[in-house]
GROMACS .gro file of C-alpha atoms in nm:
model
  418
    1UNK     CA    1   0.000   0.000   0.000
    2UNK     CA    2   0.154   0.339  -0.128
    3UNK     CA    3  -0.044   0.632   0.006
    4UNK     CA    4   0.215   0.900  -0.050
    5UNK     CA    5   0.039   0.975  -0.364
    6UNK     CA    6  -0.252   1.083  -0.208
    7UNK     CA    7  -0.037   1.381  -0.079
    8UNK     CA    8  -0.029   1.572  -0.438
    9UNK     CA    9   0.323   1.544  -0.464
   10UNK     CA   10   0.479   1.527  -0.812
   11UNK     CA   11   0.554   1.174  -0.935
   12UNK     CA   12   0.927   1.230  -0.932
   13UNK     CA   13   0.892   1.223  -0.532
   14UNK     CA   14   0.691   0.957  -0.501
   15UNK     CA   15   0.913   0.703  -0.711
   16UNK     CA   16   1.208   0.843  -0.477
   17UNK     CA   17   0.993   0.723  -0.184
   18UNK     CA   18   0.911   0.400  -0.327
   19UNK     CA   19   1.269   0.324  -0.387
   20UNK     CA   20   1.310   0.420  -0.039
   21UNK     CA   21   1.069   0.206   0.119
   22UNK     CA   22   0.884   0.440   0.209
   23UNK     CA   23   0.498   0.363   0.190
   24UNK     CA   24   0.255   0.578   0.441
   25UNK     CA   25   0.331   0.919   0.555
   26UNK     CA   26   0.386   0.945   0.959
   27UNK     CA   27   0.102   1.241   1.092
   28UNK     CA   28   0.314   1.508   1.085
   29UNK     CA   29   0.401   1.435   0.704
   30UNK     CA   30   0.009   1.365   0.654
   31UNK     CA   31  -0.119   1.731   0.755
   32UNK     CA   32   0.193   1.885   0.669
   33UNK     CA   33   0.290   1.808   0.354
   34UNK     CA   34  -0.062   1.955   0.202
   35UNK     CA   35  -0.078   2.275   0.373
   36UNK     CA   36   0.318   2.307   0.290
   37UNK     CA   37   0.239   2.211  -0.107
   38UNK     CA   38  -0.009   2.554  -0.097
   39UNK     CA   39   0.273   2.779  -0.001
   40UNK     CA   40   0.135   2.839   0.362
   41UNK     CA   41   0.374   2.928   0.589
   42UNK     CA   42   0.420   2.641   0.861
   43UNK     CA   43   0.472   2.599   1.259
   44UNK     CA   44   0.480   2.234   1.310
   45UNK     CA   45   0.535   2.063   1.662
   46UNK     CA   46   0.629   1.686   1.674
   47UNK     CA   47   0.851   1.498   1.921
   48UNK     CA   48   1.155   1.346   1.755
   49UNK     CA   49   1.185   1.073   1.520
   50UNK     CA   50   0.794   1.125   1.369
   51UNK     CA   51   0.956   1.222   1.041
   52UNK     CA   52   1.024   1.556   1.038
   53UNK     CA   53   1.236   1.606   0.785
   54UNK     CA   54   0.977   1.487   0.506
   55UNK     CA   55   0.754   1.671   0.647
   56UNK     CA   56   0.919   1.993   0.511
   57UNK     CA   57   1.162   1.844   0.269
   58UNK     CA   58   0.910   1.684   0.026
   59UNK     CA   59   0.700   2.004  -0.024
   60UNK     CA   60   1.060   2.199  -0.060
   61UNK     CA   61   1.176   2.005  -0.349
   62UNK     CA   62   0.860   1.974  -0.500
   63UNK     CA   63   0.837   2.324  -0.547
   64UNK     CA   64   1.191   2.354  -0.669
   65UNK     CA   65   1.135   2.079  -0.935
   66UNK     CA   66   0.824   2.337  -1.072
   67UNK     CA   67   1.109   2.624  -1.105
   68UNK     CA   68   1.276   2.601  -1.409
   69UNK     CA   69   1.654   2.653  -1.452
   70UNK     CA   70   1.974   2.627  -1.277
   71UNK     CA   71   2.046   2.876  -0.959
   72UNK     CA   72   2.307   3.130  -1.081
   73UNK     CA   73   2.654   3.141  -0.929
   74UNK     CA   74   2.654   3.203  -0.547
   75UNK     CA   75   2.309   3.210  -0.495
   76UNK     CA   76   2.049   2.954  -0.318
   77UNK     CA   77   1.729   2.896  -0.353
   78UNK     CA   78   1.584   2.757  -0.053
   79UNK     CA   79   1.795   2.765   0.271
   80UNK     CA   80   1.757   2.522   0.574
   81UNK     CA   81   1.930   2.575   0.908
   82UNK     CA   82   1.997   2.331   1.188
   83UNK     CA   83   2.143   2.382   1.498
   84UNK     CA   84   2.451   2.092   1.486
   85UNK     CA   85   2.630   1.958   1.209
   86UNK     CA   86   2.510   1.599   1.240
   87UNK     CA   87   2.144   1.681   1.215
   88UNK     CA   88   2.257   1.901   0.893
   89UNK     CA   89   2.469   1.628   0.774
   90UNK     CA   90   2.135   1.395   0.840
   91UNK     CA   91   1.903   1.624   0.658
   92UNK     CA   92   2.148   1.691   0.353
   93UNK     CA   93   2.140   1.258   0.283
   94UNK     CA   94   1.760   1.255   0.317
   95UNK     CA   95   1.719   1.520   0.058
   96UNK     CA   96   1.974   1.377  -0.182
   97UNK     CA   97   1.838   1.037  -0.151
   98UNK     CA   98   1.487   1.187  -0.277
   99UNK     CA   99   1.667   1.438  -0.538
  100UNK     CA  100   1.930   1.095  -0.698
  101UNK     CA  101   1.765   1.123  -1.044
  102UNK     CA  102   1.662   1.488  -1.061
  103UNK     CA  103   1.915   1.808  -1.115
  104UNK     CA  104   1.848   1.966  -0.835
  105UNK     CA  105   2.184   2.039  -0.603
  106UNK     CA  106   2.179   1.974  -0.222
  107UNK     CA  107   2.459   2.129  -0.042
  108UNK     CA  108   2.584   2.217   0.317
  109UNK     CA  109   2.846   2.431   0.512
  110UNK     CA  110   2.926   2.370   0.876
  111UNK     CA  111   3.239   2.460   1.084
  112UNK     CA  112   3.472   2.214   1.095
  113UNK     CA  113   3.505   2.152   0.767
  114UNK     CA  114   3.722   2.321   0.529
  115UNK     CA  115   3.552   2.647   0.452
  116UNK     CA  116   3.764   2.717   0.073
  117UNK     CA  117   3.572   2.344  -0.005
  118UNK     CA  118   3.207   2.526   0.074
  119UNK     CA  119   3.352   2.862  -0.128
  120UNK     CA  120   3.446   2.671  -0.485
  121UNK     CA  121   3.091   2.473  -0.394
  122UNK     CA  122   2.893   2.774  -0.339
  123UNK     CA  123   3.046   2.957  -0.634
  124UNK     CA  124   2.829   2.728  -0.858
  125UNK     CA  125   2.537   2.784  -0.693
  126UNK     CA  126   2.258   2.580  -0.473
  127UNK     CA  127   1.915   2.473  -0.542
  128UNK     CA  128   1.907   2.335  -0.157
  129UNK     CA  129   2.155   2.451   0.081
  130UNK     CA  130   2.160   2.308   0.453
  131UNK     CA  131   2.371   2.492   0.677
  132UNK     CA  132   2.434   2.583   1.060
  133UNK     CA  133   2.371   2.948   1.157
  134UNK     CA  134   2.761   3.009   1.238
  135UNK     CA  135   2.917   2.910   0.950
  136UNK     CA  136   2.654   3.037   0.702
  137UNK     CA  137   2.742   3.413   0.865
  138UNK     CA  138   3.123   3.332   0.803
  139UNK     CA  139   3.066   3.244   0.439
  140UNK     CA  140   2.823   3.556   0.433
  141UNK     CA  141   3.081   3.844   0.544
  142UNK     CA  142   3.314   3.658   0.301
  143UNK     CA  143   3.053   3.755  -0.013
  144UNK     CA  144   3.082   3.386  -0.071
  145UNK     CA  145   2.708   3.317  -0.087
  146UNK     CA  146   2.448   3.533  -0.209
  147UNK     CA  147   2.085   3.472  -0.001
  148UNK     CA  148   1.847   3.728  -0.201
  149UNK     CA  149   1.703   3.449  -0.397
  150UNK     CA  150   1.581   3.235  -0.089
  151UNK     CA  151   1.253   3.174  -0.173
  152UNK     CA  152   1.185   2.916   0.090
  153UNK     CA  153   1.291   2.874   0.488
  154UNK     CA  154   1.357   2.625   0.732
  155UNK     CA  155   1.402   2.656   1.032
  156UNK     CA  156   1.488   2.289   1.194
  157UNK     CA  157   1.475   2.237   1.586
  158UNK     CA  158   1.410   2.577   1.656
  159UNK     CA  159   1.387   2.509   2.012
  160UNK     CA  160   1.754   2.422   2.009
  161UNK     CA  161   1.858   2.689   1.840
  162UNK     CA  162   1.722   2.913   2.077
  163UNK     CA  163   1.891   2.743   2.346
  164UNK     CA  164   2.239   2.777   2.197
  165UNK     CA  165   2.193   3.123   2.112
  166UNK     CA  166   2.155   3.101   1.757
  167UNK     CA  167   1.856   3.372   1.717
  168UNK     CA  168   2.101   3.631   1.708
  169UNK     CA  169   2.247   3.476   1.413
  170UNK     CA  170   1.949   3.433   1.280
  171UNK     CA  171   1.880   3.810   1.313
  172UNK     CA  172   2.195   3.861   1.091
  173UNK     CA  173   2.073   3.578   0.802
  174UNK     CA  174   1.701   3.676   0.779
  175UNK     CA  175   1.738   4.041   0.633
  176UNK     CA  176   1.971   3.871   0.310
  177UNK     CA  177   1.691   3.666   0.187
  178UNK     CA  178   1.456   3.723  -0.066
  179UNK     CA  179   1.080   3.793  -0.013
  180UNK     CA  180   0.843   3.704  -0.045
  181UNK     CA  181   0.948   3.381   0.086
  182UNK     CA  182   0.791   3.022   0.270
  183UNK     CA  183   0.911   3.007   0.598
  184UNK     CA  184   0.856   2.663   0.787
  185UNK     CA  185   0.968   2.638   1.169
  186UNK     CA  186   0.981   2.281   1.320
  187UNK     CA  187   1.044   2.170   1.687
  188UNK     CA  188   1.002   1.993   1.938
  189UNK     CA  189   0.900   2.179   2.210
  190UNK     CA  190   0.740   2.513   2.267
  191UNK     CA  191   0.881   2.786   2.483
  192UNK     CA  192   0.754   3.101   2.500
  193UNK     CA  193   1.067   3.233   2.271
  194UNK     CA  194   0.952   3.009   1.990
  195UNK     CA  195   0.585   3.216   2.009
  196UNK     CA  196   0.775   3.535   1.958
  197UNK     CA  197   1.004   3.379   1.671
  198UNK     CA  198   0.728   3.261   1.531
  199UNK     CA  199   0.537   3.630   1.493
  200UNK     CA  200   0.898   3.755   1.360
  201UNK     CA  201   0.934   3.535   1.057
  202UNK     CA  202   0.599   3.318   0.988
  203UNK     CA  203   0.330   3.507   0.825
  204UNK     CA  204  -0.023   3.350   0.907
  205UNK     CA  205   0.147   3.035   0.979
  206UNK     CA  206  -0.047   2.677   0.954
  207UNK     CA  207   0.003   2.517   1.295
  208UNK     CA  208   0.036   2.146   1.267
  209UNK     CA  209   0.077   1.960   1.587
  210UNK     CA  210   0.103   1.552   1.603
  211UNK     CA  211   0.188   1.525   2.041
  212UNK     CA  212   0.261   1.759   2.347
  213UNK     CA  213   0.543   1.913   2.340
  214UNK     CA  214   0.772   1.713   2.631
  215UNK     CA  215   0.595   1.389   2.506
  216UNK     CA  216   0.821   1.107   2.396
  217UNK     CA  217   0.712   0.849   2.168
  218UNK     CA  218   0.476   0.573   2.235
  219UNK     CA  219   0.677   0.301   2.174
  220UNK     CA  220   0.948   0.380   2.393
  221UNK     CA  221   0.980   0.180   2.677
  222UNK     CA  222   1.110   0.398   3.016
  223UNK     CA  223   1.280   0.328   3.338
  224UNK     CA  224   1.533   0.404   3.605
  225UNK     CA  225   1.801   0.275   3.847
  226UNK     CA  226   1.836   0.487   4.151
  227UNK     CA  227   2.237   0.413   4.268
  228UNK     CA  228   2.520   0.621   4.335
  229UNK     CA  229   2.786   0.776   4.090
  230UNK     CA  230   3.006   0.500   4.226
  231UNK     CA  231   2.825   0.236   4.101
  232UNK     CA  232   2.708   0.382   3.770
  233UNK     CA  233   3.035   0.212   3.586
  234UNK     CA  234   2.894  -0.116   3.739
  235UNK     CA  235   2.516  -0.079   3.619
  236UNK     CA  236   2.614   0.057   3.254
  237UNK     CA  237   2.848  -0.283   3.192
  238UNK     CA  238   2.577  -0.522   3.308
  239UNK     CA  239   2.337  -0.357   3.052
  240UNK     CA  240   2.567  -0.361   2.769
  241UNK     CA  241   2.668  -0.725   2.851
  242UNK     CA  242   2.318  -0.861   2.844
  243UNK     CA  243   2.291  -0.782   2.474
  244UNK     CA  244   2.607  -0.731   2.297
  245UNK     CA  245   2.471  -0.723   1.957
  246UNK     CA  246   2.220  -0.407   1.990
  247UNK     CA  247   2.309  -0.074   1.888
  248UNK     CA  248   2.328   0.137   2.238
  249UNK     CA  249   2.369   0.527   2.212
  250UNK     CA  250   2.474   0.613   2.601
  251UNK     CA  251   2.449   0.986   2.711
  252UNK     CA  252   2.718   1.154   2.913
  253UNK     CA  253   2.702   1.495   3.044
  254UNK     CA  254   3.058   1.670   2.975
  255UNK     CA  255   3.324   1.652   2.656
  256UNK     CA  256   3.553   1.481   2.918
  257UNK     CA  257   3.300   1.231   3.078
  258UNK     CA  258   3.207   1.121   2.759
  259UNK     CA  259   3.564   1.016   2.617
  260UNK     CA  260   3.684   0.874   3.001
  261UNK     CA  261   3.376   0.669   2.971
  262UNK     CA  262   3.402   0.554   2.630
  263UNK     CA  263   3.766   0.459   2.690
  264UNK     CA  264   3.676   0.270   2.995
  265UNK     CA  265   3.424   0.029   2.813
  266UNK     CA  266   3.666  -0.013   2.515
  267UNK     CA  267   3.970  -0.125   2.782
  268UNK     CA  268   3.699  -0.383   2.868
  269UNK     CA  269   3.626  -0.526   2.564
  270UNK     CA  270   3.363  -0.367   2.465
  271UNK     CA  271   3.314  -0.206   2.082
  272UNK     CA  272   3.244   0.175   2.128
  273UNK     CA  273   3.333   0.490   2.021
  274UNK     CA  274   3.241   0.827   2.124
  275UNK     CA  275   3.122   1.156   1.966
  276UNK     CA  276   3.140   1.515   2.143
  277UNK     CA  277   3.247   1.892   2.112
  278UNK     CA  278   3.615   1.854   2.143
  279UNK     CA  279   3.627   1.543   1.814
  280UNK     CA  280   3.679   1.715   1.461
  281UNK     CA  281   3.358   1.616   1.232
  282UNK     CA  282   3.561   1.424   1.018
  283UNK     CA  283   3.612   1.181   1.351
  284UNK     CA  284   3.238   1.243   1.414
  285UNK     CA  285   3.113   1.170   1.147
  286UNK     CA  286   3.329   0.813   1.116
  287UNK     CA  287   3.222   0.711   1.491
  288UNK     CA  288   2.810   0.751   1.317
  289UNK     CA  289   2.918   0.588   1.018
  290UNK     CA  290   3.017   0.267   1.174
  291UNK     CA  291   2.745   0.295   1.459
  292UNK     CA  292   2.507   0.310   1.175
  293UNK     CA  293   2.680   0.033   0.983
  294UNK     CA  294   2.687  -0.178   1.319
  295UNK     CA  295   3.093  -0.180   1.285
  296UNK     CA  296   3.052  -0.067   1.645
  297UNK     CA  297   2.786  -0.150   1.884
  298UNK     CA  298   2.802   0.124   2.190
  299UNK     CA  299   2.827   0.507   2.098
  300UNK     CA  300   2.852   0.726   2.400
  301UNK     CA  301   2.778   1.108   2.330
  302UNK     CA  302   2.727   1.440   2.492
  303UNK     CA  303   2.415   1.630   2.373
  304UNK     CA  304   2.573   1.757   2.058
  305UNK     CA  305   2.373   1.375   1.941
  306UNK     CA  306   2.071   1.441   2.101
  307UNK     CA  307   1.926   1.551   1.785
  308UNK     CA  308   2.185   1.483   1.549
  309UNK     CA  309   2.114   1.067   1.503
  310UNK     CA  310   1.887   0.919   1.276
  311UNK     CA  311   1.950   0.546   1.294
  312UNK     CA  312   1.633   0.319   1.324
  313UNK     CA  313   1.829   0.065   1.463
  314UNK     CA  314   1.874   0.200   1.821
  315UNK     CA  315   1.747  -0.036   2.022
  316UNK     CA  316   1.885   0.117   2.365
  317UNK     CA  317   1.963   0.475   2.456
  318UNK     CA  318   2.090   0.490   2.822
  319UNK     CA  319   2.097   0.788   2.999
  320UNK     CA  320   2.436   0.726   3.217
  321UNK     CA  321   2.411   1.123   3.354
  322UNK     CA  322   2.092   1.290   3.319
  323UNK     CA  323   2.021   1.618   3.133
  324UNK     CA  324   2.096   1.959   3.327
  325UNK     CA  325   1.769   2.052   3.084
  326UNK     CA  326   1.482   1.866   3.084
  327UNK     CA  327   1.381   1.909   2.744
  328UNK     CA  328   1.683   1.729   2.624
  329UNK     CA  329   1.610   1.404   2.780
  330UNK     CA  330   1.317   1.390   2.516
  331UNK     CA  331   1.548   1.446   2.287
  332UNK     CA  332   1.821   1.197   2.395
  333UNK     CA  333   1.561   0.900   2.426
  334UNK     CA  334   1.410   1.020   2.083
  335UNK     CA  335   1.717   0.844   1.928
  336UNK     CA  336   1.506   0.526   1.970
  337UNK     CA  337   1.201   0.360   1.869
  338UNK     CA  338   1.235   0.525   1.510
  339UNK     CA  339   1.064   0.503   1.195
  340UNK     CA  340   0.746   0.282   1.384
  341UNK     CA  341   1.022   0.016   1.587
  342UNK     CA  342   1.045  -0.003   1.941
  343UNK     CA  343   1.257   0.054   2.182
  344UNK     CA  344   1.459   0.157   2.526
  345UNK     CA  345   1.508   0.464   2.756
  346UNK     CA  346   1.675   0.348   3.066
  347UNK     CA  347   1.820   0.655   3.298
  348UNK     CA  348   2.093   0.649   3.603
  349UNK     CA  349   1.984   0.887   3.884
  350UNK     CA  350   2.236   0.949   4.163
  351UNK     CA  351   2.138   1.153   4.453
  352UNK     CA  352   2.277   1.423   4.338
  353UNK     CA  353   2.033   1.426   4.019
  354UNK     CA  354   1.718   1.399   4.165
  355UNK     CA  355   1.614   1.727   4.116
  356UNK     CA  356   1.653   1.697   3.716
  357UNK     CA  357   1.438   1.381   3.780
  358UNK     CA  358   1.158   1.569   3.905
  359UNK     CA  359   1.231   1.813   3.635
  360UNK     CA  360   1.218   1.572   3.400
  361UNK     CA  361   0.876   1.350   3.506
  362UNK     CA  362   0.713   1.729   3.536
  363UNK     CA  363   0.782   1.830   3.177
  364UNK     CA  364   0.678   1.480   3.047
  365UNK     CA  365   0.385   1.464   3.269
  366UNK     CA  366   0.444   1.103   3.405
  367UNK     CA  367   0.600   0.888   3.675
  368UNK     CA  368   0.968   0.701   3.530
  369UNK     CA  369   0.886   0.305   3.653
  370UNK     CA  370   1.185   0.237   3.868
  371UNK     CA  371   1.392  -0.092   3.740
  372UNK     CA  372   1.667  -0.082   4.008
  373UNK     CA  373   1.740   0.087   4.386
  374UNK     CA  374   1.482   0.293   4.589
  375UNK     CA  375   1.477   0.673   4.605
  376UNK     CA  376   1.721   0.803   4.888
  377UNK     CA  377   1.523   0.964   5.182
  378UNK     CA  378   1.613   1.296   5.160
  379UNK     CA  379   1.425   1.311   4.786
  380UNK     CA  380   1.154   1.332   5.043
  381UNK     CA  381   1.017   1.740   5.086
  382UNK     CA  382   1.145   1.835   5.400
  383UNK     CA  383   0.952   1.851   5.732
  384UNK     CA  384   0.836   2.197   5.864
  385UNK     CA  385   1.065   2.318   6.196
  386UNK     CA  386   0.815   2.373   6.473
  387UNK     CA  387   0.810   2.659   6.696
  388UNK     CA  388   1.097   2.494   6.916
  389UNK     CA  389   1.342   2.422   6.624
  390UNK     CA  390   1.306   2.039   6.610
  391UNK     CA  391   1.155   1.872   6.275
  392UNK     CA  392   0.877   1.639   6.352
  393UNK     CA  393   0.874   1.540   6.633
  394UNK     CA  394   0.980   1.675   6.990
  395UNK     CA  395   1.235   1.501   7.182
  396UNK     CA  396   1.213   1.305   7.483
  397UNK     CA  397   1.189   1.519   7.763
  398UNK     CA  398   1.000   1.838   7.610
  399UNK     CA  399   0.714   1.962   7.713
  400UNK     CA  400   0.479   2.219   7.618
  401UNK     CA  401   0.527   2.461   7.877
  402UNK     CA  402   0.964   2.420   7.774
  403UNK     CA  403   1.067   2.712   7.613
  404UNK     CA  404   1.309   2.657   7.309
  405UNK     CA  405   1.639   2.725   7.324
  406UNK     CA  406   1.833   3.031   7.196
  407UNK     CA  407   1.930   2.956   6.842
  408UNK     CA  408   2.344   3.060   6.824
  409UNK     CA  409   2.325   3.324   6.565
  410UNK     CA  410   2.574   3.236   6.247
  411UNK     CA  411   2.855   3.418   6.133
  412UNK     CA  412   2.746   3.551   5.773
  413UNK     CA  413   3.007   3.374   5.564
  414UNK     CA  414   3.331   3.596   5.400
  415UNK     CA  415   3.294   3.593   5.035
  416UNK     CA  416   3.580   3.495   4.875
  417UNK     CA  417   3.789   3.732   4.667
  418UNK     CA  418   3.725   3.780   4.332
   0.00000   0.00000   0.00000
C-alpha cells in the first residue's frame, strides 16, 4: 500500500519514496505536507523521530522541481538551518536520496570543515543549501554566498537553536533573503521564545501539531536505576553485557566524561566509540558511520547527538548522567524507537540528580517506573521546623510549657575574593 500519492506530490517524489521504502506518511508528514504544497507558511510541533524532515523536505523540493533553470553562481534557492552539524549532515542525505535522479543540487556548510571546499561549492550555486547558523554568517561576510534568492525557509529544531543562542544569528541571516518567501519552523518543544520567533518570521502560519510538546514516543519503553555515581560504571556494563549485539547510544554529560567513559568500556572489551564537542567532524562523522553500519555496537555522546542521530536501529539509549535541561532528555531517548520500531530509555539517577528527575517526570507529565534501587530519603520534601526548632517530632523530655532554646546566631560567611 503506497499512500504518499494521495499527498499531491509530483511523481518524481513519489518514485524516490518508493525506492526508499517508504509507503505511508507518519502524521506530521500527513497534515503537513498539504498545507506546505499551498505555499502556507508552517509551525509544526512533533517529538523526535515522527519524520520531520519529510515533512518539510518533500514540499521543498517539489516546489523547486516546478522552477525552471539552474540557480546562478553564489546564490540559493531555498535555505535550511539546523542547529549541529550531524542533524545538517542527516538532513542533507535525506534530501539527496529523494533528489538521486533529478538536477536539483543539495549542499551544506558547517564549521569544521574546510571552509575554501564550501567557497568553490557555493560559487556554482545551490538549489538546496543546509547549513548551521555560524558558518553560514562566516561564508556571508566573506561575499561567498548570495541569499536574495531564498525563496523558501527552514528553520529545523528551533527550540535548540534558541537554546544555543543562535537567534542572534538568525537576526543577521534573515534580512539577506529574498521575499516574499515560505518560511517553515519545526520543533520539538514550545517555549515562549519560539511564540515570539514565530510572529517575527511566519506570516499566518499553519500550525500542525502531532503530540505535546515534552511527550516522547509511544513506543518507547522507560525506566530508572536509583544508585550512586560509584556504582554507575557497574550498572552501565551489566546492561551492555546482556545484549552485545544491539546498537546502544549512552548519554554523558561533559566533553571529558564522555571520552573517560568511552575509553573505559573499550579497555573492557567492549566495541564503542564516542562523539562530542572537542572530536573534529571528520572523527564524528566516522564514529556515526560505523554505529550506523553496526561496525561498532556502543556510541557514547554528549548532547551535541541528542538531535543529530537518525539510525532506526537503536534499540537502547541509556541515559548514564541525566540532562541539566529537561527538554533534552526527550530528545536523547528520541534516538530510539524510530521510523514505527520499538525501543529503550533506561536513565541512572544518583542523589545528586534527583532534582533533574523531578524536572524531568514534570515536563513529560508522568512517573519514570523504577527498574533498580529505591529513592534516597532525603528526595523526600522536607519537614516543617516547629516553633521549638526540632523537625517532627519533639524530643524526649519536652514539654509544652519548655521554652526553646536560643538559636546561636551564624557568622554571615566571607565571600571569597574575586
Amino acid at each position: 500500500m503506497f499512500d504518499f500519492d494521495m499527498l499531491g506530490l509530483a511523481p518524481t517524489l513519489n518514485d524516490a519514496l518508493q525506492r526508499a521504502n517508504f509507503t505511508q506518511p507518519t502524521p506530521i508528514q500527513n497534515q503537513a505536507i498539504p498545507l506546505a504544497l499551498q505555499g502556507h507558511d508552517i509551525l509544526g510541533l512533533a517529538q523526535t523521530g515522527t519524520g520531520k524532515t519529510l515533512a518539510f523536505g518533500l514540499p521543498l523540493i517539489d516546489h523547486l522541481l516546478a522552477q525552471p533553470g539552474k540557480p546562478a553562481p553564489k546564490t540559493v534557492k531555498a535555505l535550511i538551518l539546523a542547529p549541529t552539524r550531524e542533524l545538517v549532515n542527516q538532513i542533507a542525505e535525506s534530501l539527496r536520496n529523494l533528489t538521486q535522479k533529478t538536477k536539483l543540487r543539495v549542499g551544506t556548510v558547517v564549521g569544521g570543515q574546510s571552509i575554501g571546499k564550501q567557497i568553490s561549492f557555493l560559487s556554482r550555486g545551490s538549489d538546496i543549501l543546509v547549513a548551521t547558523p555560524g558558518r553560514l554568517i562566516d561564508l556571508m561576510e566573506r561575499r561567498a554566498v548570495d541569499l536574495s534568492s531564498v525563496r523558501h525557509l527552514v528553520l529545523d529544531e528551533a527550540d535548540q537553536m534558541l537554546d544555543m543562542g543562535f537567534i542572534h544569528a538568525l537576526r543577521k541571516i534573515a534580512p539577506a533573503l529574498g521575499t516574499p518567501r515560505q518560511t517553515m519552523l519545526f520543533s520539538a518543544t514550545m517555549p515562549k521564545q519560539m511564540e515570539e520567533l514565530s510572529q517575527s518570521y511566519l506570516t499566518n502560519p499553519q500550525r500542525v501539531q502531532v503530540s505535546p510538546p515534552g511527550k516522547a514516543a509511544d513506543k518507547i519503553t522507560q525506566s530508572v536505576h536509583f544508585l550512586s555515581r560509584a556504582e554507575k560504571p557497574q550498572k552501565l556494563r551489566e546492561i551492555l553485557s546482556a545484549d552485545m549485539e544491539a546498537l546502544t547510544l549512552v548519554f554523558a554529560r561533559t566533553k571529558h566524561g564522555a571520552e573517560k567513559l568511552m575509553k573505559g568500556l573499550v579497555a573492557d572489551g567492549f566495541n564503542a566509540a564516542s562523539i562530542h564537542g572537542n572530536k573534529s567532524q571528520g572523527q564524528r562523522d566516522r564514529a556515526i558511520k560505523a554505529f550506523r553500519a553496526g561496525e561498532i555496537n556502543v556510541l557514547v555522546a554528549t548532547d551535541v547527538a541528542a538531535r543529530g542521530i537518525d539510525i532506526p536501529g537503536v534499540a537502547y539509549v541509556i541515559n548514564y548522567d541525566l540532562p541539566e535541561v529537561p527538554d533534552n532528555y526527550v530528545h536523547r531517548i528520541g534516538r530510539t524507537a524510530r521510523a514505527g520500531r520499538e525501543g529503550e530509555a533506561i536513565a541512572f539517577c544518583a542523589p545528586d540528580e534527583l532534582d533533574q528527575l523531578r524536572q524531568i517526570q514534570k515536563l513529560m507529565k508522568i512517573e519514570i517506573p523504577v527498574a533498580s534501587g529505591t529513592m534516597p530519603e532525603f528526595a523526600e520534601p522536607k519537614k516543617t521546623r516547629n516553633r521549638g526548632g526540632f523537625r517532627g517530632r519533639k524530643p524526649q523530655g519536652a514539654n509544652s510549657t519548655s521554652k526553646p532554646a536560643a538559636s546561636k546566631r551564624r557568622r554571615p560567611r566571607r565571600r571569597p575574593a574575586a
